[in-house]
Amino acid sequence: MDTERRQVAVIAGGSGFVGRAVVQALAEDGYAVRQIGRTAPVQWHDAAALARAVDGADVVINLAGKSVNCRYTDRNRAGILNSRVETTRALREAIATAERPPRVWMNASTATIYRHSTDRPNAESDGEIGSGFSVDVATSWERELFAGSLPDTRRVALRMAIVIGDGPATRMLLNLARWGLGGTQFDGWCPPHHRYRGIGDQPTGPARAPWYRTRGRQRFSWVHTDDVVAAVRFIRDDPRMSGPVNVASPHPSENRTLMRTLRSVVGAPVGLPAQRWMLEAAMWVLRTEPELVLKSRWVVPQALSDAGFTFGHTDLRAALVDAKEAIDAS
């Protein structure tokens, strides 16, 4: 009789589209999966259940957090920050008390932690941290992850770029192209607002939203869902991987190319270009934020590449076609 213990993976935020893919992948790898979430078998308010869930687990993966695909009202800003910091703190405290702590804890983060960059890419070794609301959320998130001493648990911050797949960001981009709004998006002057002001214990950046004359050349860093899953497996199995890890395709695009590719994928012959002030109004109607398409995210996966990880999806058009097919089939 086979008496080998079945490995255990604890996954928080497994109901999101990335979370579902990770849950499925680890189950296929033979793991017994314990899920944490507001409606999962283990819930955030139950500290004793959290402690039992992580004790004896081999892998902990936290993907929990309120979607940033919303308007940054004061309520949503607080929800975005707290849903990340508080869940990460709860996991860290549970792991700290475990008799048999997990050997690796991967916690979601974001490539938005880096500054608006048009002059050079940001790698883990030399990337420049930015300022303002989204960056403050990311830095607060990571400070909570790496706080305290967990000597038996390797900790990794997954600085994910925009994920291409059956998720909200891809759906929004495809819809913009379908509706004839898939032209180049130009940053520039915008009506003054304070939605991107800093937040948290160490707020940064100006009170008013910054703007840049990008001429549609703002960088678009992305990663396919399949490569997120593959990176999670790779990091799980490679003890060299710790600290911040950029999870982004080695071939970032730029806004002009992105929007032209989206038009091609959905068969839209034209797409109206949009200035920042026009996007402010359009994104208000869509209940989301212009920052999602205007910030220049130029991120490269130095740590993964140096460790020998190979991305399966490096062509943006092929990745978008694959995502569209998945969305249309769902």
mmCIF file of C-alpha atoms in Angstrom:
data_model
loop_
_atom_site.group_PDB
_atom_site.id
_atom_site.type_symbol
_atom_site.label_atom_id
_atom_site.label_comp_id
_atom_site.label_asym_id
_atom_site.label_seq_id
_atom_site.Cartn_x
_atom_site.Cartn_y
_atom_site.Cartn_z
ATOM 1 C CA MET A 1 0.000 0.000 0.000
ATOM 2 C CA ASP A 2 1.231 3.495 -0.859
ATOM 3 C CA THR A 3 1.686 5.353 2.419
ATOM 4 C CA GLU A 4 3.345 8.454 0.963
ATOM 5 C CA ARG A 5 1.732 11.628 2.302
ATOM 6 C CA ARG A 6 -0.214 13.666 -0.210
ATOM 7 C CA GLN A 7 1.196 17.169 -0.538
ATOM 8 C CA VAL A 8 -0.999 20.087 0.489
ATOM 9 C CA ALA A 9 -1.414 23.472 -1.190
ATOM 10 C CA VAL A 10 -3.254 26.326 0.507
ATOM 11 C CA ILE A 11 -4.665 28.827 -1.974
ATOM 12 C CA ALA A 12 -6.302 32.114 -1.037
ATOM 13 C CA GLY A 13 -8.239 33.989 -3.696
ATOM 14 C CA GLY A 14 -8.842 30.841 -5.716
ATOM 15 C CA SER A 15 -12.156 32.094 -7.106
ATOM 16 C CA GLY A 16 -10.563 34.676 -9.441
ATOM 17 C CA PHE A 17 -9.604 33.750 -12.974
ATOM 18 C CA VAL A 18 -5.901 33.375 -12.129
ATOM 19 C CA GLY A 19 -6.807 31.607 -8.894
ATOM 20 C CA ARG A 20 -9.002 29.087 -10.685
ATOM 21 C CA ALA A 21 -6.170 28.244 -13.063
ATOM 22 C CA VAL A 22 -3.715 27.783 -10.179
ATOM 23 C CA VAL A 23 -6.153 25.614 -8.204
ATOM 24 C CA GLN A 24 -6.716 23.383 -11.235
ATOM 25 C CA ALA A 25 -2.994 23.106 -11.958
ATOM 26 C CA LEU A 26 -2.007 22.113 -8.421
ATOM 27 C CA ALA A 27 -4.865 19.643 -8.196
ATOM 28 C CA GLU A 28 -3.582 18.091 -11.437
ATOM 29 C CA ASP A 29 -0.132 17.926 -9.815
ATOM 30 C CA GLY A 30 -1.617 15.754 -7.090
ATOM 31 C CA TYR A 31 -1.931 18.316 -4.311
ATOM 32 C CA ALA A 32 -4.739 18.334 -1.807
ATOM 33 C CA VAL A 33 -5.966 21.911 -2.149
ATOM 34 C CA ARG A 34 -7.260 23.886 0.826
ATOM 35 C CA GLN A 35 -8.964 27.117 -0.187
ATOM 36 C CA ILE A 36 -9.289 30.351 1.786
ATOM 37 C CA GLY A 37 -11.769 33.083 0.924
ATOM 38 C CA ARG A 38 -14.954 34.861 1.859
ATOM 39 C CA THR A 39 -17.071 31.895 0.694
ATOM 40 C CA ALA A 40 -14.403 29.169 0.800
ATOM 41 C CA PRO A 41 -14.245 26.350 3.386
ATOM 42 C CA VAL A 42 -11.670 28.415 5.331
ATOM 43 C CA GLN A 43 -12.669 32.056 5.835
ATOM 44 C CA TRP A 44 -10.562 35.085 6.711
ATOM 45 C CA HIS A 45 -12.325 35.967 9.944
ATOM 46 C CA ASP A 46 -11.536 32.546 11.479
ATOM 47 C CA ALA A 47 -7.943 32.803 12.746
ATOM 48 C CA ALA A 48 -8.006 29.283 14.217
ATOM 49 C CA ALA A 49 -9.107 27.794 10.887
ATOM 50 C CA LEU A 50 -6.394 29.752 9.062
ATOM 51 C CA ALA A 51 -3.780 28.384 11.450
ATOM 52 C CA ARG A 52 -5.001 24.811 10.923
ATOM 53 C CA ALA A 53 -5.029 25.291 7.141
ATOM 54 C CA VAL A 54 -1.399 26.427 6.812
ATOM 55 C CA ASP A 55 0.033 24.057 9.461
ATOM 56 C CA GLY A 56 1.517 21.125 7.582
ATOM 57 C CA ALA A 57 0.949 22.660 4.146
ATOM 58 C CA ASP A 58 3.738 22.432 1.571
ATOM 59 C CA VAL A 59 2.811 25.503 -0.457
ATOM 60 C CA VAL A 60 0.796 28.634 0.348
ATOM 61 C CA ILE A 61 -0.327 30.916 -2.481
ATOM 62 C CA ASN A 62 -2.208 34.142 -1.791
ATOM 63 C CA LEU A 63 -3.994 35.729 -4.752
ATOM 64 C CA ALA A 64 -6.657 37.525 -2.714
ATOM 65 C CA GLY A 65 -7.503 41.167 -3.300
ATOM 66 C CA LYS A 66 -10.298 43.396 -4.525
ATOM 67 C CA SER A 67 -10.167 43.966 -8.280
ATOM 68 C CA VAL A 68 -8.491 47.196 -9.399
ATOM 69 C CA ASN A 69 -10.849 47.287 -12.390
ATOM 70 C CA CYS A 70 -13.088 49.864 -10.720
ATOM 71 C CA ARG A 71 -13.326 53.588 -10.016
ATOM 72 C CA TYR A 72 -10.925 54.718 -7.335
ATOM 73 C CA THR A 73 -13.508 56.187 -5.014
ATOM 74 C CA ASP A 74 -12.471 56.536 -1.373
ATOM 75 C CA ARG A 75 -14.387 53.366 -0.550
ATOM 76 C CA ASN A 76 -12.808 51.378 -3.382
ATOM 77 C CA ARG A 77 -9.335 52.732 -2.616
ATOM 78 C CA ALA A 78 -9.615 51.540 0.965
ATOM 79 C CA GLY A 79 -11.014 48.195 -0.196
ATOM 80 C CA ILE A 80 -8.171 47.637 -2.659
ATOM 81 C CA LEU A 81 -5.540 48.346 -0.007
ATOM 82 C CA ASN A 82 -7.132 46.551 2.934
ATOM 83 C CA SER A 83 -8.102 43.431 0.992
ATOM 84 C CA ARG A 84 -4.426 42.910 0.186
ATOM 85 C CA VAL A 85 -2.683 43.999 3.366
ATOM 86 C CA GLU A 86 -5.090 42.385 5.826
ATOM 87 C CA THR A 87 -5.222 38.998 4.095
ATOM 88 C CA THR A 88 -1.434 38.924 3.788
ATOM 89 C CA ARG A 89 -1.057 39.819 7.462
ATOM 90 C CA ALA A 90 -3.512 37.079 8.459
ATOM 91 C CA LEU A 91 -1.531 34.474 6.509
ATOM 92 C CA ARG A 92 1.797 35.660 7.903
ATOM 93 C CA GLU A 93 0.510 35.439 11.456
ATOM 94 C CA ALA A 94 -0.911 31.968 10.817
ATOM 95 C CA ILE A 95 2.366 30.735 9.314
ATOM 96 C CA ALA A 96 4.350 32.216 12.212
ATOM 97 C CA THR A 97 2.421 30.041 14.682
ATOM 98 C CA ALA A 98 2.520 26.821 12.640
ATOM 99 C CA GLU A 99 4.342 23.834 14.065
ATOM 100 C CA ARG A 100 4.996 22.654 10.493
ATOM 101 C CA PRO A 101 5.166 25.837 8.411
ATOM 102 C CA PRO A 102 5.018 25.713 4.600
ATOM 103 C CA ARG A 103 8.345 25.601 2.786
ATOM 104 C CA VAL A 104 7.245 28.283 0.306
ATOM 105 C CA TRP A 105 4.733 31.120 0.399
ATOM 106 C CA MET A 106 3.952 32.957 -2.836
ATOM 107 C CA ASN A 107 1.982 36.170 -2.462
ATOM 108 C CA ALA A 108 0.501 38.172 -5.315
ATOM 109 C CA SER A 109 1.939 41.607 -5.961
ATOM 110 C CA THR A 110 1.951 43.785 -9.062
ATOM 111 C CA ALA A 111 4.327 45.090 -11.705
ATOM 112 C CA THR A 112 2.636 48.450 -11.153
ATOM 113 C CA ILE A 113 5.002 48.858 -8.202
ATOM 114 C CA TYR A 114 7.573 50.321 -10.627
ATOM 115 C CA ARG A 115 7.558 53.918 -11.819
ATOM 116 C CA HIS A 116 5.974 55.116 -15.047
ATOM 117 C CA SER A 117 8.861 54.197 -17.352
ATOM 118 C CA THR A 118 9.487 55.036 -21.002
ATOM 119 C CA ASP A 119 13.279 55.230 -20.944
ATOM 120 C CA ARG A 120 14.272 51.760 -19.767
ATOM 121 C CA PRO A 121 12.818 48.482 -18.467
ATOM 122 C CA ASN A 122 12.538 47.599 -14.798
ATOM 123 C CA ALA A 123 14.061 44.344 -13.554
ATOM 124 C CA GLU A 124 14.070 43.129 -9.965
ATOM 125 C CA SER A 125 17.722 44.094 -9.532
ATOM 126 C CA ASP A 126 17.498 47.694 -10.750
ATOM 127 C CA GLY A 127 13.828 48.600 -11.026
ATOM 128 C CA GLU A 128 12.764 51.959 -9.665
ATOM 129 C CA ILE A 129 9.772 51.985 -7.334
ATOM 130 C CA GLY A 130 7.197 54.598 -8.281
ATOM 131 C CA SER A 131 4.807 56.704 -6.207
ATOM 132 C CA GLY A 132 1.110 57.328 -5.782
ATOM 133 C CA PHE A 133 -1.908 55.194 -4.963
ATOM 134 C CA SER A 134 -1.238 52.004 -6.942
ATOM 135 C CA VAL A 135 2.419 51.935 -5.938
ATOM 136 C CA ASP A 136 1.566 52.537 -2.273
ATOM 137 C CA VAL A 137 -0.829 49.600 -2.390
ATOM 138 C CA ALA A 138 1.930 47.396 -3.816
ATOM 139 C CA THR A 139 4.627 48.493 -1.371
ATOM 140 C CA SER A 140 2.281 48.118 1.611
ATOM 141 C CA TRP A 141 1.357 44.660 0.340
ATOM 142 C CA GLU A 142 4.975 43.559 0.041
ATOM 143 C CA ARG A 143 6.009 45.052 3.386
ATOM 144 C CA GLU A 144 3.370 42.908 5.029
ATOM 145 C CA LEU A 145 4.581 39.820 3.160
ATOM 146 C CA PHE A 146 8.228 40.227 4.168
ATOM 147 C CA ALA A 147 7.666 41.492 7.721
ATOM 148 C CA GLY A 148 8.898 39.464 10.682
ATOM 149 C CA SER A 149 10.889 36.252 10.754
ATOM 150 C CA LEU A 150 9.700 33.067 9.051
ATOM 151 C CA PRO A 151 12.981 31.113 8.907
ATOM 152 C CA ASP A 152 11.456 27.909 7.534
ATOM 153 C CA THR A 153 9.351 29.525 4.808
ATOM 154 C CA ARG A 154 10.671 30.913 1.541
ATOM 155 C CA ARG A 155 8.700 34.031 0.609
ATOM 156 C CA VAL A 156 8.104 35.276 -2.938
ATOM 157 C CA ALA A 157 6.257 38.391 -4.150
ATOM 158 C CA LEU A 158 4.727 37.687 -7.554
ATOM 159 C CA ARG A 159 4.975 41.056 -9.319
ATOM 160 C CA MET A 160 2.504 40.201 -12.059
ATOM 161 C CA ALA A 161 2.025 42.261 -15.190
ATOM 162 C CA ILE A 162 -1.436 42.574 -16.756
ATOM 163 C CA VAL A 163 -2.634 39.002 -17.194
ATOM 164 C CA ILE A 164 -3.930 38.027 -20.637
ATOM 165 C CA GLY A 165 -6.700 35.452 -20.362
ATOM 166 C CA ASP A 166 -10.359 35.085 -19.473
ATOM 167 C CA GLY A 167 -10.200 37.927 -16.980
ATOM 168 C CA PRO A 168 -11.490 41.489 -16.517
ATOM 169 C CA ALA A 169 -8.499 43.343 -17.983
ATOM 170 C CA THR A 170 -8.521 41.368 -21.232
ATOM 171 C CA ARG A 171 -12.290 41.608 -21.537
ATOM 172 C CA MET A 172 -12.121 45.394 -21.123
ATOM 173 C CA LEU A 173 -9.419 45.740 -23.786
ATOM 174 C CA LEU A 174 -11.258 43.512 -26.279
ATOM 175 C CA ASN A 175 -14.499 45.418 -25.686
ATOM 176 C CA LEU A 176 -12.808 48.761 -26.301
ATOM 177 C CA ALA A 177 -11.667 47.464 -29.700
ATOM 178 C CA ARG A 178 -15.088 45.993 -30.517
ATOM 179 C CA TRP A 179 -16.827 49.284 -29.703
ATOM 180 C CA GLY A 180 -14.596 51.244 -32.079
ATOM 181 C CA LEU A 181 -12.489 52.671 -29.264
ATOM 182 C CA GLY A 182 -9.408 50.623 -30.067
ATOM 183 C CA GLY A 183 -7.223 53.471 -31.279
ATOM 184 C CA THR A 184 -4.013 54.668 -29.707
ATOM 185 C CA GLN A 185 -4.488 56.114 -26.231
ATOM 186 C CA PHE A 186 -2.558 59.298 -25.550
ATOM 187 C CA ASP A 187 -1.651 60.427 -22.076
ATOM 188 C CA GLY A 188 -1.578 64.174 -21.513
ATOM 189 C CA TRP A 189 -3.411 66.878 -19.640
ATOM 190 C CA CYS A 190 -6.428 65.770 -17.657
ATOM 191 C CA PRO A 191 -8.942 67.567 -15.444
ATOM 192 C CA PRO A 192 -7.371 67.715 -11.964
ATOM 193 C CA HIS A 193 -8.442 64.956 -9.591
ATOM 194 C CA HIS A 194 -7.125 63.296 -6.444
ATOM 195 C CA ARG A 195 -8.034 59.637 -6.977
ATOM 196 C CA TYR A 196 -4.388 58.590 -7.480
ATOM 197 C CA ARG A 197 -3.052 60.296 -4.352
ATOM 198 C CA GLY A 198 -0.990 58.178 -1.976
ATOM 199 C CA ILE A 199 -2.501 55.856 0.598
ATOM 200 C CA GLY A 200 -1.505 53.761 3.597
ATOM 201 C CA ASP A 201 0.977 54.307 6.401
ATOM 202 C CA GLN A 202 3.588 55.796 4.053
ATOM 203 C CA PRO A 203 1.677 57.672 1.305
ATOM 204 C CA THR A 204 3.731 58.961 -1.623
ATOM 205 C CA GLY A 205 3.335 61.048 -4.738
ATOM 206 C CA PRO A 206 1.535 64.295 -5.544
ATOM 207 C CA ALA A 207 -1.999 65.032 -4.437
ATOM 208 C CA ARG A 208 -3.155 65.550 -8.034
ATOM 209 C CA ALA A 209 -2.993 62.843 -10.675
ATOM 210 C CA PRO A 210 0.215 63.080 -12.747
ATOM 211 C CA TRP A 211 0.228 63.002 -16.526
ATOM 212 C CA TYR A 212 2.850 62.463 -19.225
ATOM 213 C CA ARG A 213 3.147 63.183 -22.919
ATOM 214 C CA THR A 214 3.600 59.580 -24.051
ATOM 215 C CA ARG A 215 2.349 59.979 -27.655
ATOM 216 C CA GLY A 216 0.940 56.469 -27.393
ATOM 217 C CA ARG A 217 4.357 54.989 -26.658
ATOM 218 C CA GLN A 218 3.582 53.973 -23.075
ATOM 219 C CA ARG A 219 4.765 50.418 -22.497
ATOM 220 C CA PHE A 220 2.396 47.511 -21.971
ATOM 221 C CA SER A 221 3.850 44.647 -19.953
ATOM 222 C CA TRP A 222 1.735 41.510 -20.009
ATOM 223 C CA VAL A 223 1.771 37.804 -19.226
ATOM 224 C CA HIS A 224 -0.460 34.932 -20.330
ATOM 225 C CA THR A 225 -2.395 32.996 -17.680
ATOM 226 C CA ASP A 226 -0.628 29.782 -18.679
ATOM 227 C CA ASP A 227 2.738 31.393 -17.967
ATOM 228 C CA VAL A 228 1.551 32.596 -14.563
ATOM 229 C CA VAL A 229 0.684 28.995 -13.707
ATOM 230 C CA ALA A 230 3.985 27.737 -15.131
ATOM 231 C CA ALA A 231 5.904 30.360 -13.136
ATOM 232 C CA VAL A 232 4.118 29.331 -9.933
ATOM 233 C CA ARG A 233 5.153 25.718 -10.525
ATOM 234 C CA PHE A 234 8.717 26.759 -11.350
ATOM 235 C CA ILE A 235 9.073 28.949 -8.246
ATOM 236 C CA ARG A 236 7.531 26.226 -6.089
ATOM 237 C CA ASP A 237 10.180 23.745 -7.207
ATOM 238 C CA ASP A 238 13.246 26.011 -7.339
ATOM 239 C CA PRO A 239 14.624 26.886 -3.876
ATOM 240 C CA ARG A 240 16.717 29.689 -5.386
ATOM 241 C CA MET A 241 13.608 31.771 -6.056
ATOM 242 C CA SER A 242 12.802 34.203 -3.250
ATOM 243 C CA GLY A 243 11.968 37.876 -2.791
ATOM 244 C CA PRO A 244 10.321 39.920 -5.569
ATOM 245 C CA VAL A 245 9.871 38.096 -8.890
ATOM 246 C CA ASN A 246 8.589 39.844 -12.019
ATOM 247 C CA VAL A 247 6.004 37.652 -13.730
ATOM 248 C CA ALA A 248 5.860 39.299 -17.151
ATOM 249 C CA SER A 249 6.538 38.315 -20.735
ATOM 250 C CA PRO A 250 10.108 39.037 -21.864
ATOM 251 C CA HIS A 251 8.582 40.889 -24.828
ATOM 252 C CA PRO A 252 6.514 43.854 -23.579
ATOM 253 C CA SER A 253 4.592 45.866 -26.130
ATOM 254 C CA GLU A 254 3.508 49.495 -26.329
ATOM 255 C CA ASN A 255 0.080 51.053 -26.517
ATOM 256 C CA ARG A 256 0.092 51.710 -30.271
ATOM 257 C CA THR A 257 0.964 48.101 -31.009
ATOM 258 C CA LEU A 258 -1.414 46.749 -28.383
ATOM 259 C CA MET A 259 -4.422 48.625 -29.749
ATOM 260 C CA ARG A 260 -3.583 47.773 -33.375
ATOM 261 C CA THR A 261 -3.310 44.113 -32.386
ATOM 262 C CA LEU A 262 -6.610 44.205 -30.509
ATOM 263 C CA ARG A 263 -8.347 45.655 -33.572
ATOM 264 C CA SER A 264 -6.928 42.864 -35.677
ATOM 265 C CA VAL A 265 -8.016 40.174 -33.220
ATOM 266 C CA VAL A 266 -11.644 41.356 -33.012
ATOM 267 C CA GLY A 267 -11.874 42.340 -36.691
ATOM 268 C CA ALA A 268 -12.444 46.050 -36.072
ATOM 269 C CA PRO A 269 -11.386 48.028 -39.172
ATOM 270 C CA VAL A 270 -10.867 51.274 -37.288
ATOM 271 C CA GLY A 271 -10.407 52.486 -33.759
ATOM 272 C CA LEU A 272 -10.801 56.021 -32.537
ATOM 273 C CA PRO A 273 -7.673 57.434 -30.906
ATOM 274 C CA ALA A 274 -8.282 58.963 -27.505
ATOM 275 C CA GLN A 275 -6.653 61.765 -25.570
ATOM 276 C CA ARG A 276 -6.431 61.541 -21.788
ATOM 277 C CA TRP A 277 -9.306 63.959 -21.207
ATOM 278 C CA MET A 278 -11.519 61.835 -23.460
ATOM 279 C CA LEU A 279 -10.519 58.655 -21.637
ATOM 280 C CA GLU A 280 -11.419 60.218 -18.304
ATOM 281 C CA ALA A 281 -15.023 60.495 -19.482
ATOM 282 C CA ALA A 282 -15.094 57.093 -21.205
ATOM 283 C CA MET A 283 -13.618 55.270 -18.230
ATOM 284 C CA TRP A 284 -16.125 56.975 -15.934
ATOM 285 C CA VAL A 285 -18.876 55.375 -18.022
ATOM 286 C CA LEU A 286 -17.088 51.988 -17.888
ATOM 287 C CA ARG A 287 -16.559 52.383 -14.113
ATOM 288 C CA THR A 288 -12.820 51.884 -14.330
ATOM 289 C CA GLU A 289 -9.668 54.024 -14.428
ATOM 290 C CA PRO A 290 -7.568 55.485 -17.293
ATOM 291 C CA GLU A 291 -4.417 54.536 -15.368
ATOM 292 C CA LEU A 292 -4.953 50.920 -16.385
ATOM 293 C CA VAL A 293 -4.126 51.774 -20.009
ATOM 294 C CA LEU A 294 -2.071 54.960 -19.642
ATOM 295 C CA LYS A 295 0.610 54.057 -17.118
ATOM 296 C CA SER A 296 3.798 52.975 -18.852
ATOM 297 C CA ARG A 297 4.609 49.590 -17.304
ATOM 298 C CA TRP A 298 7.959 48.438 -18.699
ATOM 299 C CA VAL A 299 8.894 45.309 -16.792
ATOM 300 C CA VAL A 300 11.194 42.404 -17.632
ATOM 301 C CA PRO A 301 11.430 38.991 -15.889
ATOM 302 C CA GLN A 302 15.108 38.993 -15.000
ATOM 303 C CA ALA A 303 14.880 36.617 -12.014
ATOM 304 C CA LEU A 304 12.854 33.999 -13.868
ATOM 305 C CA SER A 305 14.957 34.220 -17.017
ATOM 306 C CA ASP A 306 18.235 33.986 -15.086
ATOM 307 C CA ALA A 307 16.926 30.891 -13.291
ATOM 308 C CA GLY A 308 16.163 29.186 -16.620
ATOM 309 C CA PHE A 309 12.388 29.642 -16.847
ATOM 310 C CA THR A 310 10.999 29.535 -20.393
ATOM 311 C CA PHE A 311 7.840 31.440 -21.279
ATOM 312 C CA GLY A 312 5.343 29.595 -23.450
ATOM 313 C CA HIS A 313 3.579 32.746 -24.699
ATOM 314 C CA THR A 314 5.823 35.504 -26.002
ATOM 315 C CA ASP A 315 3.770 36.719 -28.992
ATOM 316 C CA LEU A 316 1.125 39.253 -27.955
ATOM 317 C CA ARG A 317 -1.230 38.622 -30.867
ATOM 318 C CA ALA A 318 -1.236 34.859 -30.331
ATOM 319 C CA ALA A 319 -1.863 35.392 -26.624
ATOM 320 C CA LEU A 320 -4.812 37.713 -27.321
ATOM 321 C CA VAL A 321 -6.290 35.307 -29.876
ATOM 322 C CA ASP A 322 -6.057 32.506 -27.329
ATOM 323 C CA ALA A 323 -7.700 34.683 -24.674
ATOM 324 C CA LYS A 324 -10.497 35.774 -27.025
ATOM 325 C CA GLU A 325 -11.273 32.156 -27.868
ATOM 326 C CA ALA A 326 -11.445 31.302 -24.171
ATOM 327 C CA ILE A 327 -13.721 34.278 -23.446
ATOM 328 C CA ASP A 328 -16.019 33.515 -26.398
ATOM 329 C CA ALA A 329 -16.310 29.904 -25.254
ATOM 330 C CA SER A 330 -17.142 30.799 -21.659
#
